[in-house]
Amino acid sequence: MMISDLPRDMVEEVLCKLPMTSLRRARFTCKRWNNTLSKDWRFTRKYNGEAAKRKEFQVVMILEYKVYLMSVNLHNPSPSIEPIGKLHDAGVDIINVFHCQGLLLCVTKDGTRLVVWNPFTGQTRWIKPRDSYHRCDRYALGYENRNNYPLKVLRFVDDYDRNLKRQYFYRGLSLKGNTYWFAENKVAPGKIGRVFLLCFNFTTESFGPRLLLPFHGRYGDTLTLSSVRKEQLAVLFQECAPAYTLKVWISSKVGPNAVSWNNVFLSVDMKPLIGFQFHCFAGSFFVDEKNKAVVVIDTTRGHPFTIRNMAYVLGENGYFKSVDLGDFAPMKCWPLVCSYLPSLVKF
């Protein structure tokens, strides 16, 4: 019997046990396997379901300008975050990533190139600008909420409302086709403005109204967005002074024109644990609802040559663990994490 003659159920059983970085090579085994991996949405759902049964989930992480797929398991006594493989190996350094519908919009270190990439299928497309890119440009990936939801890349220019200023060191987040950013009122020198959310609607290609946050944030606070189940926003807030209590909320309803929030999902006093504020350039995070845990990606503090990339696992009743993610080269790339689910979306 040839490998192409194996029963469909057996083929899927084998493929579901492979790490995602090996699936791209498996596509070229035979035409039938290629069709299963590149066209069969049912298999994609099964693959994601098998990963959930193993109590593992996957995230995309930037470490030292390289993009990795990481396997996360928080159910063990000692949490593990292990690299499955390097996803992007095109000889370029990546400084930022936006995730949307299984696709990654990668921004190069020099800010002069963009590439949209589906790690599951291996498809890539370099995006050429109408004119030259600028190092202060900001980008997002989204889609129209229609039957074929065409994908779009937003190049953000901060002249939408001269009464607002968008916090450039805070990352945006794509959710259900739209992108959310933190913004702040422009106020007189010495005054403190209030931070809120702005949503860019890719269907109408316009910004919506100001969306209230469940806290009073300001310039210098650690503010980070994440997604939960691809359906809700999660927001992390740590005040810049005294910079000890960290809080996370999950939305109950979210859309371009309105957002409502549940009660605090997790509140942790960081003073006895690490005693410092997560950096506003880092501090990205993801949520494990089942374990009622939050994982924050940042670095240690101290002498530049002893700093490490770290994952800080926070939970209820004082639960705290840290996972070493390797060296952090001084003045280089801040670690970054975003949620990820494989998808067959093409572009």
XYZ file of C-alpha atoms in Angstrom:
347
model
C 0.000 0.000 0.000
C 1.286 3.440 -0.939
C 1.160 6.290 1.560
C -1.394 8.059 -0.631
C -3.735 5.044 -0.226
C -4.029 5.287 3.559
C -7.601 5.772 4.855
C -8.585 9.389 5.452
C -9.166 8.864 9.190
C -5.707 7.337 9.593
C -4.089 10.207 7.679
C -5.801 12.781 9.879
C -4.851 10.864 13.028
C -1.181 10.958 11.999
C -1.203 14.599 10.922
C -2.926 15.753 14.124
C 0.026 14.474 16.150
C 2.588 16.495 14.199
C 3.843 19.864 15.436
C 2.617 22.667 13.234
C 6.088 23.463 11.931
C 6.253 19.923 10.479
C 2.906 20.164 8.704
C 4.324 22.361 5.956
C 6.799 19.621 5.016
C 4.071 16.967 5.264
C 2.066 18.827 2.606
C 4.576 17.793 -0.031
C 4.369 14.070 0.791
C 1.557 13.581 -1.704
C -1.219 15.542 -3.407
C -3.890 14.115 -1.115
C -2.074 15.242 2.032
C -1.540 18.664 0.504
C -5.286 19.005 -0.128
C -6.066 17.979 3.457
C -3.664 20.513 4.930
C -4.339 23.422 2.595
C -8.068 23.147 1.830
C -9.852 21.114 4.519
C -11.288 23.408 7.210
C -12.652 20.349 9.042
C -9.118 19.066 9.553
C -7.981 22.464 10.862
C -10.721 22.405 13.508
C -9.801 18.820 14.423
C -6.118 19.750 14.689
C -6.923 22.629 17.050
C -9.225 20.363 19.070
C -6.546 17.703 19.538
C -4.143 20.347 20.824
C -6.781 21.452 23.346
C -7.221 17.849 24.552
C -3.511 17.719 25.289
C -4.127 20.769 27.498
C -1.723 22.734 25.381
C -2.178 25.843 23.339
C 0.062 27.784 21.047
C 1.249 31.361 20.977
C 3.493 33.330 18.667
C 6.448 35.006 20.313
C 9.170 37.412 19.178
C 12.517 36.805 20.866
C 15.641 38.584 19.649
C 13.965 39.696 16.390
C 12.939 36.133 15.481
C 9.387 34.762 15.418
C 8.737 31.463 17.188
C 5.759 29.199 17.660
C 5.606 28.234 21.340
C 3.736 25.424 23.065
C 2.249 26.453 26.419
C 1.174 24.070 29.177
C 0.110 25.609 32.491
C -1.455 22.442 33.929
C 1.795 20.934 35.178
C 3.158 21.782 38.651
C 5.928 23.613 36.798
C 4.482 25.539 33.828
C 6.256 25.006 30.524
C 6.635 27.291 27.521
C 8.664 25.487 24.892
C 9.598 26.461 21.328
C 8.057 24.240 18.681
C 10.017 25.871 15.921
C 11.102 29.090 14.307
C 8.303 30.263 12.057
C 10.017 32.947 10.057
C 13.424 32.331 8.567
C 13.678 34.661 5.590
C 16.905 36.279 6.741
C 15.210 39.412 8.087
C 14.720 40.696 11.628
C 11.128 41.172 12.824
C 10.233 43.890 15.345
C 6.445 43.551 15.565
C 3.635 41.121 14.703
C -0.133 41.496 14.338
C -2.281 38.369 14.389
C -5.625 38.157 12.588
C -7.527 35.015 11.506
C -4.427 32.814 11.616
C -2.384 35.313 9.604
C 0.592 37.298 10.847
C 1.482 40.786 9.664
C 5.217 41.068 10.349
C 7.049 44.397 10.466
C 10.793 44.304 9.825
C 13.265 45.820 12.267
C 14.158 48.704 9.956
C 10.465 49.461 9.374
C 10.888 49.382 5.604
C 9.132 46.114 4.770
C 5.923 44.280 5.625
C 5.076 40.645 5.049
C 1.752 38.855 5.558
C 2.322 35.242 6.413
C 0.233 32.155 7.164
C 2.455 29.825 9.242
C 0.013 26.926 8.793
C 0.095 26.900 4.982
C 3.452 28.618 4.520
C 1.975 31.279 2.225
C 3.682 34.694 2.334
C 3.178 37.993 0.575
C 5.413 41.032 0.792
C 3.481 44.307 0.891
C 4.787 47.192 -1.192
C 3.884 50.746 -0.130
C 2.442 53.355 -2.453
C 5.343 55.486 -1.305
C 8.248 54.818 1.048
C 7.662 53.511 4.566
C 8.513 55.675 7.568
C 9.929 54.372 10.843
C 7.062 56.020 12.778
C 4.348 54.280 10.743
C 2.027 51.918 12.606
C 0.190 49.016 11.004
C -2.709 46.637 11.537
C -4.295 43.677 9.772
C -8.062 43.253 9.496
C -10.907 42.292 7.216
C -14.376 43.331 6.114
C -17.265 41.565 7.834
C -18.737 40.166 4.646
C -19.023 36.698 3.135
C -15.544 36.606 1.623
C -14.063 39.047 4.195
C -11.272 40.522 2.033
C -8.140 41.170 4.085
C -6.766 44.679 4.429
C -3.606 46.239 5.828
C -3.951 49.569 7.619
C -1.065 52.017 7.606
C -1.828 54.337 10.486
C -1.143 58.081 10.298
C -1.895 60.035 13.468
C -3.899 62.899 11.981
C -7.341 61.363 12.450
C -8.265 63.754 15.271
C -5.982 66.576 16.331
C -7.541 66.502 19.807
C -6.257 62.957 20.344
C -2.875 61.383 20.527
C -2.302 57.663 20.136
C 0.255 56.056 22.407
C 2.848 54.793 19.951
C 4.560 52.497 22.440
C 1.283 50.636 23.100
C 0.441 47.909 20.601
C -2.920 47.598 18.920
C -4.913 44.365 18.688
C -6.993 42.861 15.880
C -10.242 41.175 16.927
C -13.088 39.962 14.705
C -11.692 41.893 11.763
C -11.251 45.248 13.519
C -8.290 46.785 15.340
C -8.264 48.438 18.764
C -5.728 50.968 20.056
C -5.189 52.966 23.204
C -5.577 56.714 22.756
C -5.377 59.703 25.073
C -6.829 63.194 25.124
C -4.393 65.944 24.270
C -4.143 68.247 27.255
C -2.111 71.261 28.296
C 1.498 70.646 29.408
C 1.616 69.289 32.951
C -1.947 67.983 32.779
C -2.905 64.305 32.693
C -5.303 63.059 30.026
C -7.518 59.989 30.252
C -6.722 56.897 28.201
C -9.488 55.148 26.248
C -9.850 52.777 23.279
C -10.341 53.584 19.608
C -11.483 50.982 17.101
C -10.727 51.054 13.393
C -13.572 49.389 11.491
C -12.164 47.700 8.374
C -15.641 47.381 6.830
C -16.397 51.112 6.918
C -12.695 52.069 6.894
C -13.229 54.556 9.697
C -12.605 55.041 13.411
C -15.471 54.636 15.830
C -16.309 56.569 19.007
C -14.192 56.583 22.131
C -14.581 53.353 24.094
C -14.253 53.506 27.867
C -11.839 51.330 29.791
C -12.623 49.843 33.235
C -9.908 51.963 34.880
C -8.411 55.461 34.768
C -5.170 55.027 32.868
C -2.590 57.654 31.974
C 0.695 58.130 30.166
C 3.384 55.887 31.666
C 1.071 53.143 32.913
C 1.521 49.625 31.586
C -1.456 49.048 29.286
C -1.723 45.983 27.067
C -4.447 44.329 25.003
C -4.939 40.639 24.327
C -7.746 38.450 22.990
C -9.748 35.626 24.559
C -11.269 32.853 22.408
C -11.031 35.170 19.372
C -14.237 36.752 20.717
C -13.411 39.122 23.570
C -10.828 41.716 24.502
C -8.637 41.391 27.563
C -6.859 44.423 28.986
C -3.960 44.496 31.448
C -3.376 47.556 33.618
C -0.507 48.297 35.995
C -0.226 51.820 37.346
C 3.149 53.538 36.980
C 3.164 54.500 40.675
C 3.429 52.702 43.020
C 3.503 50.094 40.218
C 2.625 47.061 42.261
C -0.986 46.011 41.676
C -1.704 44.442 38.301
C -5.289 43.966 37.113
C -6.811 42.196 34.107
C -10.347 42.576 32.754
C -12.159 40.615 30.011
C -14.901 42.229 27.969
C -18.464 40.906 28.012
C -19.371 42.597 24.729
C -17.136 44.243 22.176
C -17.662 45.952 18.841
C -16.484 48.996 16.876
C -18.975 51.295 18.615
C -19.340 49.855 22.117
C -17.542 47.741 24.688
C -18.600 46.530 28.132
C -16.452 44.849 30.754
C -16.889 42.052 33.275
C -15.622 42.393 36.820
C -11.873 42.117 37.373
C -10.657 38.747 36.072
C -7.443 38.795 38.109
C -5.820 41.220 40.546
C -2.280 40.584 41.787
C -0.053 42.561 44.141
C 3.311 42.430 42.354
C 5.342 43.973 45.193
C 6.179 40.714 47.017
C 6.619 38.855 43.711
C 8.857 40.996 41.491
C 8.549 44.518 42.914
C 8.635 46.400 39.613
C 6.366 47.682 36.871
C 6.167 45.709 33.656
C 7.711 47.732 30.874
C 5.364 49.666 28.604
C 7.401 48.456 25.599
C 6.933 44.859 26.740
C 4.281 43.573 29.134
C 2.375 41.682 26.430
C 0.261 38.854 27.823
C -2.229 36.070 27.211
C -5.021 34.615 29.319
C -5.727 31.016 30.340
C -9.380 31.146 31.402
C -9.558 27.506 32.528
C -6.725 27.953 35.002
C -7.729 31.561 35.760
C -4.172 32.556 34.992
C -2.397 35.316 33.113
C 1.048 35.001 31.521
C 2.993 38.255 31.092
C 6.060 38.385 28.837
C 8.786 40.813 29.891
C 12.385 40.750 31.113
C 14.165 40.582 34.426
C 15.796 43.720 35.815
C 19.393 44.349 36.822
C 22.778 44.572 35.139
C 22.387 44.747 31.322
C 24.453 41.606 30.773
C 22.411 39.515 33.221
C 18.912 40.412 31.964
C 16.787 37.488 30.757
C 13.580 37.213 28.748
C 10.931 35.869 31.126
C 7.353 34.650 31.238
C 5.611 35.484 34.516
C 2.669 33.180 35.302
C 0.155 34.802 37.670
C -2.888 33.185 39.247
C -5.272 33.284 42.174
C -4.309 33.058 45.848
C -0.780 34.298 45.275
C 0.111 31.744 42.600
C 3.308 32.846 40.856
C 5.809 31.077 38.622
C 8.431 32.327 36.198
C 9.708 30.626 33.052
C 13.109 31.569 31.628
C 12.881 32.292 27.887
C 16.578 32.900 27.264
C 19.028 35.752 26.872
C 17.988 39.340 26.337
C 20.615 41.296 24.413
C 20.855 44.884 25.740
C 19.231 47.554 23.568
C 17.704 44.922 21.340
C 14.242 43.511 20.779
C 11.701 43.502 23.607
C 9.977 40.114 23.940
C 6.457 40.005 22.559
C 3.638 37.444 22.579
C 0.301 37.138 20.799
C -2.353 34.434 20.662
C -2.423 32.130 17.652
C -4.759 29.572 16.066
C -3.941 27.798 12.770
C -6.122 28.773 9.827
C -6.491 28.049 6.106
C -7.226 31.689 5.235
C -5.652 32.658 1.912
C -4.745 36.097 0.629
